[in-house]
Amino acid sequence: MDADLAAVMKGCIKKEKEERFSSAQELGTRLGQLKNMGTAAKDRLQSSSLTIALAGSKSGAGTTHIGIGLSVYLRNHGYPNLFEEKNDSGMGSGLGDYAAAKRDQFGLLRYQGFIWRPFYGPGVKLKEPPYKNRILDYGKNVEGALMGSPDAVILVCDGSSWSRNSAFFSAEYVMKGHISYGIVYNHVTRGTGIRLPEGAVPSRCLKAPYYPDPFEMNAETEDFYNTLLKEVLEIKGRKKRGGIGFGGRIWERISRMIPGKGHIPGKG
C-alpha cells in the first residue's frame, strides 16, 4: 500500500480526537492532494531536513500569520513539519486554549492538522520531537533568527507607510546575515511604495496577499507560498550544495502541482 495513503488511514483511526481529521471535508481535501501529487510526493526525501526561521521587522508585522500559513502549505503538499514558537507572545498557548488541544509527550499541540510547539521557556525540558522539517517563529527577534543558523530566513515587514524605516533597516540587517532569505511585505496598501536596501534581490521581496485565515489556502495564497519557497529554497540549495539541494527539490515537486509557477505575487 502507498505510504502516504496508509498515513491518511492511520490518521482516521487515531485514539485522540484532535489527532484525527476534523471533518469529512478535510479528509476529502487530503485525499485529493494525494491524488494530484502522484509520484512527486511518493519519492520525496524523507531523510532530509529543512529549517526556516521567520522574524518580523516589528511587533504586529504578521510573522506568526505568515509562518502558520507556510506550515499549512507544506503539510498540504506532503511535507509534515513542526511549527515552533521561539518567542513569548502567547500565541501558541492561546491557540491551544481556543482549540482545547491536548499536549503530547513532546509538548506539541494539534489543530486542523497543524502541529505546533508553544514557547515554554528555558526552564522546561521536553523530549525532542521527531520532526525534521521545522518552521521557527522568532517574533520580532531578527537577530535570534539569524543566530539559529537556519537553512533560510523569512523576514516579515510591516509594509505600512509609517513603518518604512523599521522595514528597511531590518531587511538590510537580514541581507548581511549571509543566509538565504526572503522578505515579505505585509499590510501593504495600494499606492504605498517599498524601499529596498541596496543589493536586495527584487524577486525575493514579495507582497503578502490578504488572507484572514492562515489555515485556509486559496489560489492566491498557494501562488504566494509557491513563489516564496522557490526564491528561498532554490537559491539555498544551489549555494550550499553546488546543486539544486533538498530545498530546491521541494520547490520543484510543489511547483509541478501548481499552475502559473512563474508569476510573482504582488509584482507588476
One Martini backbone bead per residue (centre of mass of N, CA, C, O) as a GRO file, in nm:
protein
  268
    1MET     BB    1   0.099   0.034   0.019
    2ASP     BB    2   0.077   0.352   0.023
    3ALA     BB    3   0.220   0.556   0.255
    4ASP     BB    4   0.029   0.805   0.243
    5LEU     BB    5  -0.238   0.650   0.264
    6ALA     BB    6  -0.173   0.510   0.531
    7ALA     BB    7  -0.152   0.775   0.696
    8VAL     BB    8  -0.446   0.858   0.658
    9MET     BB    9  -0.575   0.607   0.787
   10LYS     BB   10  -0.444   0.644   1.065
   11GLY     BB   11  -0.576   0.927   1.114
   12CYS     BB   12  -0.877   0.806   1.136
   13ILE     BB   13  -0.785   0.609   1.409
   14LYS     BB   14  -0.726   0.788   1.621
   15LYS     BB   15  -0.776   0.823   1.953
   16GLU     BB   16  -0.745   1.120   1.931
   17LYS     BB   17  -0.943   1.365   1.812
   18GLU     BB   18  -0.719   1.593   1.741
   19GLU     BB   19  -0.564   1.376   1.538
   20ARG     BB   20  -0.791   1.392   1.358
   21PHE     BB   21  -1.001   1.464   1.135
   22SER     BB   22  -1.236   1.725   1.153
   23SER     BB   23  -1.348   1.631   0.860
   24ALA     BB   24  -1.461   1.520   0.558
   25GLN     BB   25  -1.342   1.757   0.400
   26GLU     BB   26  -1.047   1.726   0.492
   27LEU     BB   27  -1.013   1.438   0.389
   28GLY     BB   28  -1.080   1.498   0.091
   29THR     BB   29  -0.851   1.697   0.044
   30ARG     BB   30  -0.617   1.503   0.106
   31LEU     BB   31  -0.682   1.294  -0.114
   32GLY     BB   32  -0.659   1.493  -0.350
   33GLN     BB   33  -0.358   1.558  -0.306
   34LEU     BB   34  -0.250   1.274  -0.353
   35LYS     BB   35  -0.349   1.247  -0.643
   36ASN     BB   36  -0.188   1.503  -0.756
   37MET     BB   37   0.108   1.419  -0.683
   38GLY     BB   38   0.203   1.143  -0.711
   39THR     BB   39   0.537   1.072  -0.747
   40ALA     BB   40   0.645   1.326  -0.605
   41ALA     BB   41   0.560   1.236  -0.312
   42LYS     BB   42   0.673   0.939  -0.300
   43ASP     BB   43   0.998   1.047  -0.349
   44ARG     BB   44   1.060   1.194  -0.115
   45LEU     BB   45   1.294   1.321   0.130
   46GLN     BB   46   1.275   1.196   0.443
   47SER     BB   47   1.590   1.230   0.540
   48SER     BB   48   1.559   1.519   0.525
   49SER     BB   49   1.613   1.872   0.607
   50LEU     BB   50   1.430   2.173   0.736
   51THR     BB   51   1.496   2.528   0.816
   52ILE     BB   52   1.269   2.799   0.898
   53ALA     BB   53   1.297   3.138   0.970
   54LEU     BB   54   1.103   3.385   1.150
   55ALA     BB   55   1.073   3.751   1.126
   56GLY     BB   56   1.012   4.079   1.243
   57SER     BB   57   1.030   4.429   1.221
   58LYS     BB   58   0.775   4.406   1.418
   59SER     BB   59   0.519   4.430   1.597
   60GLY     BB   60   0.251   4.317   1.395
   61ALA     BB   61   0.354   4.210   1.103
   62GLY     BB   62   0.278   3.877   1.072
   63THR     BB   63   0.459   3.628   1.131
   64THR     BB   64   0.269   3.402   1.232
   65HIS     BB   65   0.075   3.400   0.993
   66ILE     BB   66   0.287   3.325   0.778
   67GLY     BB   67   0.393   3.068   0.924
   68ILE     BB   68   0.135   2.903   0.930
   69GLY     BB   69   0.086   2.902   0.627
   70LEU     BB   70   0.348   2.752   0.558
   71SER     BB   71   0.291   2.494   0.719
   72VAL     BB   72   0.027   2.422   0.572
   73TYR     BB   73   0.139   2.411   0.287
   74LEU     BB   74   0.344   2.181   0.330
   75ARG     BB   75   0.145   1.973   0.435
   76ASN     BB   76  -0.044   1.972   0.179
   77HIS     BB   77   0.237   1.874   0.007
   78GLY     BB   78   0.381   1.636   0.196
   79TYR     BB   79   0.526   1.814   0.451
   80PRO     BB   80   0.597   1.751   0.742
   81ASN     BB   81   0.571   1.977   1.031
   82LEU     BB   82   0.712   2.214   1.268
   83PHE     BB   83   0.587   2.462   1.483
   84GLU     BB   84   0.791   2.710   1.645
   85GLU     BB   85   0.792   2.895   1.939
   86LYS     BB   86   1.048   3.167   2.000
   87ASN     BB   87   0.827   3.325   2.169
   88ASP     BB   88   0.624   3.519   2.425
   89SER     BB   89   0.325   3.591   2.297
   90GLY     BB   90   0.097   3.339   2.338
   91MET     BB   91  -0.018   3.194   2.088
   92GLY     BB   92   0.014   2.890   2.144
   93SER     BB   93  -0.168   2.883   2.399
   94GLY     BB   94  -0.417   3.025   2.282
   95LEU     BB   95  -0.480   2.813   2.062
   96GLY     BB   96  -0.502   2.576   2.257
   97ASP     BB   97  -0.749   2.685   2.410
   98TYR     BB   98  -0.939   2.718   2.169
   99ALA     BB   99  -0.894   2.397   2.073
  100ALA     BB  100  -0.858   2.203   2.312
  101ALA     BB  101  -0.567   2.107   2.331
  102LYS     BB  102  -0.338   1.839   2.368
  103ARG     BB  103  -0.057   1.745   2.516
  104ASP     BB  104   0.219   1.582   2.456
  105GLN     BB  105   0.530   1.447   2.529
  106PHE     BB  106   0.652   1.711   2.355
  107GLY     BB  107   0.440   1.962   2.373
  108LEU     BB  108   0.228   1.923   2.156
  109LEU     BB  109  -0.003   2.063   1.918
  110ARG     BB  110  -0.344   2.038   1.766
  111TYR     BB  111  -0.492   2.183   1.449
  112GLN     BB  112  -0.605   2.093   1.161
  113GLY     BB  113  -0.301   1.953   1.127
  114PHE     BB  114  -0.161   2.148   1.306
  115ILE     BB  115   0.178   2.171   1.437
  116TRP     BB  116   0.279   2.277   1.772
  117ARG     BB  117   0.521   2.467   1.976
  118PRO     BB  118   0.523   2.624   2.241
  119PHE     BB  119   0.636   2.849   2.461
  120TYR     BB  120   0.826   2.749   2.766
  121GLY     BB  121   1.109   2.794   2.816
  122PRO     BB  122   1.417   2.714   2.969
  123GLY     BB  123   1.287   2.539   3.222
  124VAL     BB  124   1.175   2.344   3.001
  125LYS     BB  125   1.190   1.987   2.961
  126LEU     BB  126   1.186   1.812   2.651
  127LYS     BB  127   1.133   1.617   2.410
  128GLU     BB  128   1.238   1.546   2.099
  129PRO     BB  129   1.088   1.582   1.814
  130PRO     BB  130   1.018   1.391   1.499
  131TYR     BB  131   1.118   1.665   1.323
  132LYS     BB  132   1.284   1.786   1.019
  133ASN     BB  133   1.063   2.001   0.965
  134ARG     BB  134   1.094   2.361   1.032
  135ILE     BB  135   0.912   2.632   1.192
  136LEU     BB  136   1.039   2.948   1.307
  137ASP     BB  137   0.920   3.177   1.564
  138TYR     BB  138   1.073   3.505   1.655
  139GLY     BB  139   0.917   3.738   1.589
  140LYS     BB  140   1.123   4.034   1.643
  141ASN     BB  141   1.390   3.840   1.643
  142VAL     BB  142   1.624   3.865   1.413
  143GLU     BB  143   1.887   3.778   1.546
  144GLY     BB  144   1.788   3.497   1.643
  145ALA     BB  145   1.729   3.382   1.361
  146LEU     BB  146   2.029   3.398   1.261
  147MET     BB  147   2.173   3.243   1.503
  148GLY     BB  148   2.028   2.955   1.434
  149SER     BB  149   2.117   2.853   1.151
  150PRO     BB  150   1.939   2.833   0.911
  151ASP     BB  151   1.852   2.776   0.583
  152ALA     BB  152   1.632   3.011   0.629
  153VAL     BB  153   1.499   3.351   0.598
  154ILE     BB  154   1.196   3.524   0.702
  155LEU     BB  155   1.094   3.848   0.649
  156VAL     BB  156   0.848   4.045   0.820
  157CYS     BB  157   0.693   4.334   0.698
  158ASP     BB  158   0.570   4.638   0.760
  159GLY     BB  159   0.409   4.814   0.483
  160SER     BB  160   0.359   5.065   0.610
  161SER     BB  161   0.445   5.396   0.592
  162TRP     BB  162   0.527   5.414   0.915
  163SER     BB  163   0.738   5.140   0.867
  164ARG     BB  164   0.983   5.181   0.673
  165ASN     BB  165   1.237   5.190   0.851
  166SER     BB  166   1.217   4.912   0.992
  167ALA     BB  167   1.210   4.753   0.727
  168PHE     BB  168   1.476   4.844   0.604
  169PHE     BB  169   1.677   4.767   0.840
  170SER     BB  170   1.596   4.470   0.858
  171ALA     BB  171   1.667   4.392   0.569
  172GLU     BB  172   1.964   4.475   0.585
  173TYR     BB  173   2.038   4.277   0.813
  174VAL     BB  174   1.964   4.010   0.670
  175MET     BB  175   2.155   4.043   0.423
  176LYS     BB  176   2.419   4.022   0.626
  177GLY     BB  177   2.379   3.703   0.722
  178HIS     BB  178   2.445   3.481   0.501
  179ILE     BB  179   2.139   3.397   0.435
  180SER     BB  180   1.887   3.277   0.304
  181TYR     BB  181   1.621   3.491   0.168
  182GLY     BB  182   1.305   3.648   0.258
  183ILE     BB  183   1.066   3.917   0.177
  184VAL     BB  184   0.775   4.026   0.353
  185TYR     BB  185   0.499   4.235   0.271
  186ASN     BB  186   0.277   4.369   0.492
  187HIS     BB  187   0.013   4.580   0.480
  188VAL     BB  188  -0.020   4.676   0.181
  189THR     BB  189  -0.110   4.952   0.018
  190ARG     BB  190  -0.223   5.122  -0.226
  191GLY     BB  191   0.061   5.316  -0.334
  192THR     BB  192   0.279   5.187  -0.165
  193GLY     BB  193   0.603   5.215  -0.117
  194ILE     BB  194   0.915   5.026  -0.157
  195ARG     BB  195   1.218   5.010   0.026
  196LEU     BB  196   1.518   4.891  -0.084
  197PRO     BB  197   1.802   4.768  -0.034
  198GLU     BB  198   2.106   4.751  -0.130
  199GLY     BB  199   2.115   4.440  -0.313
  200ALA     BB  200   1.842   4.351  -0.344
  201VAL     BB  201   1.632   4.090  -0.441
  202PRO     BB  202   1.333   4.134  -0.586
  203SER     BB  203   1.230   3.826  -0.602
  204ARG     BB  204   1.249   3.808  -0.265
  205CYS     BB  205   1.021   4.041  -0.274
  206LEU     BB  206   0.701   4.026  -0.118
  207LYS     BB  207   0.359   4.047  -0.133
  208ALA     BB  208   0.107   3.991   0.073
  209PRO     BB  209  -0.178   3.853   0.089
  210TYR     BB  210  -0.511   3.851   0.169
  211TYR     BB  211  -0.560   3.633   0.468
  212PRO     BB  212  -0.737   3.567   0.757
  213ASP     BB  213  -0.686   3.243   0.716
  214PRO     BB  214  -0.408   3.028   0.754
  215PHE     BB  215  -0.581   2.744   0.715
  216GLU     BB  216  -0.667   2.875   0.431
  217MET     BB  217  -0.643   2.791   0.100
  218ASN     BB  218  -0.573   2.955  -0.207
  219ALA     BB  219  -0.466   3.053  -0.506
  220GLU     BB  220  -0.304   3.299  -0.398
  221THR     BB  221  -0.152   3.158  -0.161
  222GLU     BB  222  -0.023   2.935  -0.324
  223ASP     BB  223   0.143   3.125  -0.506
  224PHE     BB  224   0.298   3.268  -0.285
  225TYR     BB  225   0.442   3.018  -0.152
  226ASN     BB  226   0.569   2.909  -0.406
  227THR     BB  227   0.748   3.159  -0.462
  228LEU     BB  228   0.892   3.180  -0.191
  229LEU     BB  229   1.029   2.899  -0.200
  230LYS     BB  230   1.181   2.934  -0.458
  231GLU     BB  231   1.363   3.171  -0.363
  232VAL     BB  232   1.477   3.037  -0.099
  233LEU     BB  233   1.549   2.724  -0.173
  234GLU     BB  234   1.695   2.725  -0.443
  235ILE     BB  235   1.930   2.904  -0.358
  236LYS     BB  236   2.028   2.739  -0.117
  237GLY     BB  237   2.094   2.473  -0.269
  238ARG     BB  238   2.313   2.590  -0.464
  239LYS     BB  239   2.508   2.725  -0.258
  240LYS     BB  240   2.565   2.473  -0.052
  241ARG     BB  241   2.580   2.210  -0.281
  242GLY     BB  242   2.612   2.267  -0.602
  243GLY     BB  243   2.303   2.236  -0.628
  244ILE     BB  244   1.969   2.216  -0.571
  245GLY     BB  245   1.871   2.055  -0.343
  246PHE     BB  246   1.622   2.002  -0.121
  247GLY     BB  247   1.468   2.268  -0.143
  248GLY     BB  248   1.451   2.261  -0.454
  249ARG     BB  249   1.294   1.993  -0.467
  250ILE     BB  250   1.048   2.086  -0.328
  251TRP     BB  251   0.974   2.305  -0.532
  252GLU     BB  252   0.960   2.133  -0.785
  253ARG     BB  253   0.725   1.953  -0.690
  254ILE     BB  254   0.521   2.174  -0.623
  255SER     BB  255   0.522   2.331  -0.901
  256ARG     BB  256   0.391   2.088  -1.065
  257MET     BB  257   0.100   2.132  -0.909
  258ILE     BB  258   0.117   2.444  -1.003
  259PRO     BB  259  -0.001   2.690  -1.169
  260GLY     BB  260   0.187   2.968  -1.241
  261LYS     BB  261   0.497   2.966  -1.119
  262GLY     BB  262   0.610   3.246  -1.258
  263HIS     BB  263   0.456   3.416  -1.069
  264ILE     BB  264   0.465   3.736  -0.900
  265PRO     BB  265   0.344   3.841  -0.627
  266GLY     BB  266   0.285   4.187  -0.627
  267LYS     BB  267   0.375   4.222  -0.930
  268GLY     BB  268   0.310   4.457  -1.187
   0.00000   0.00000   0.00000
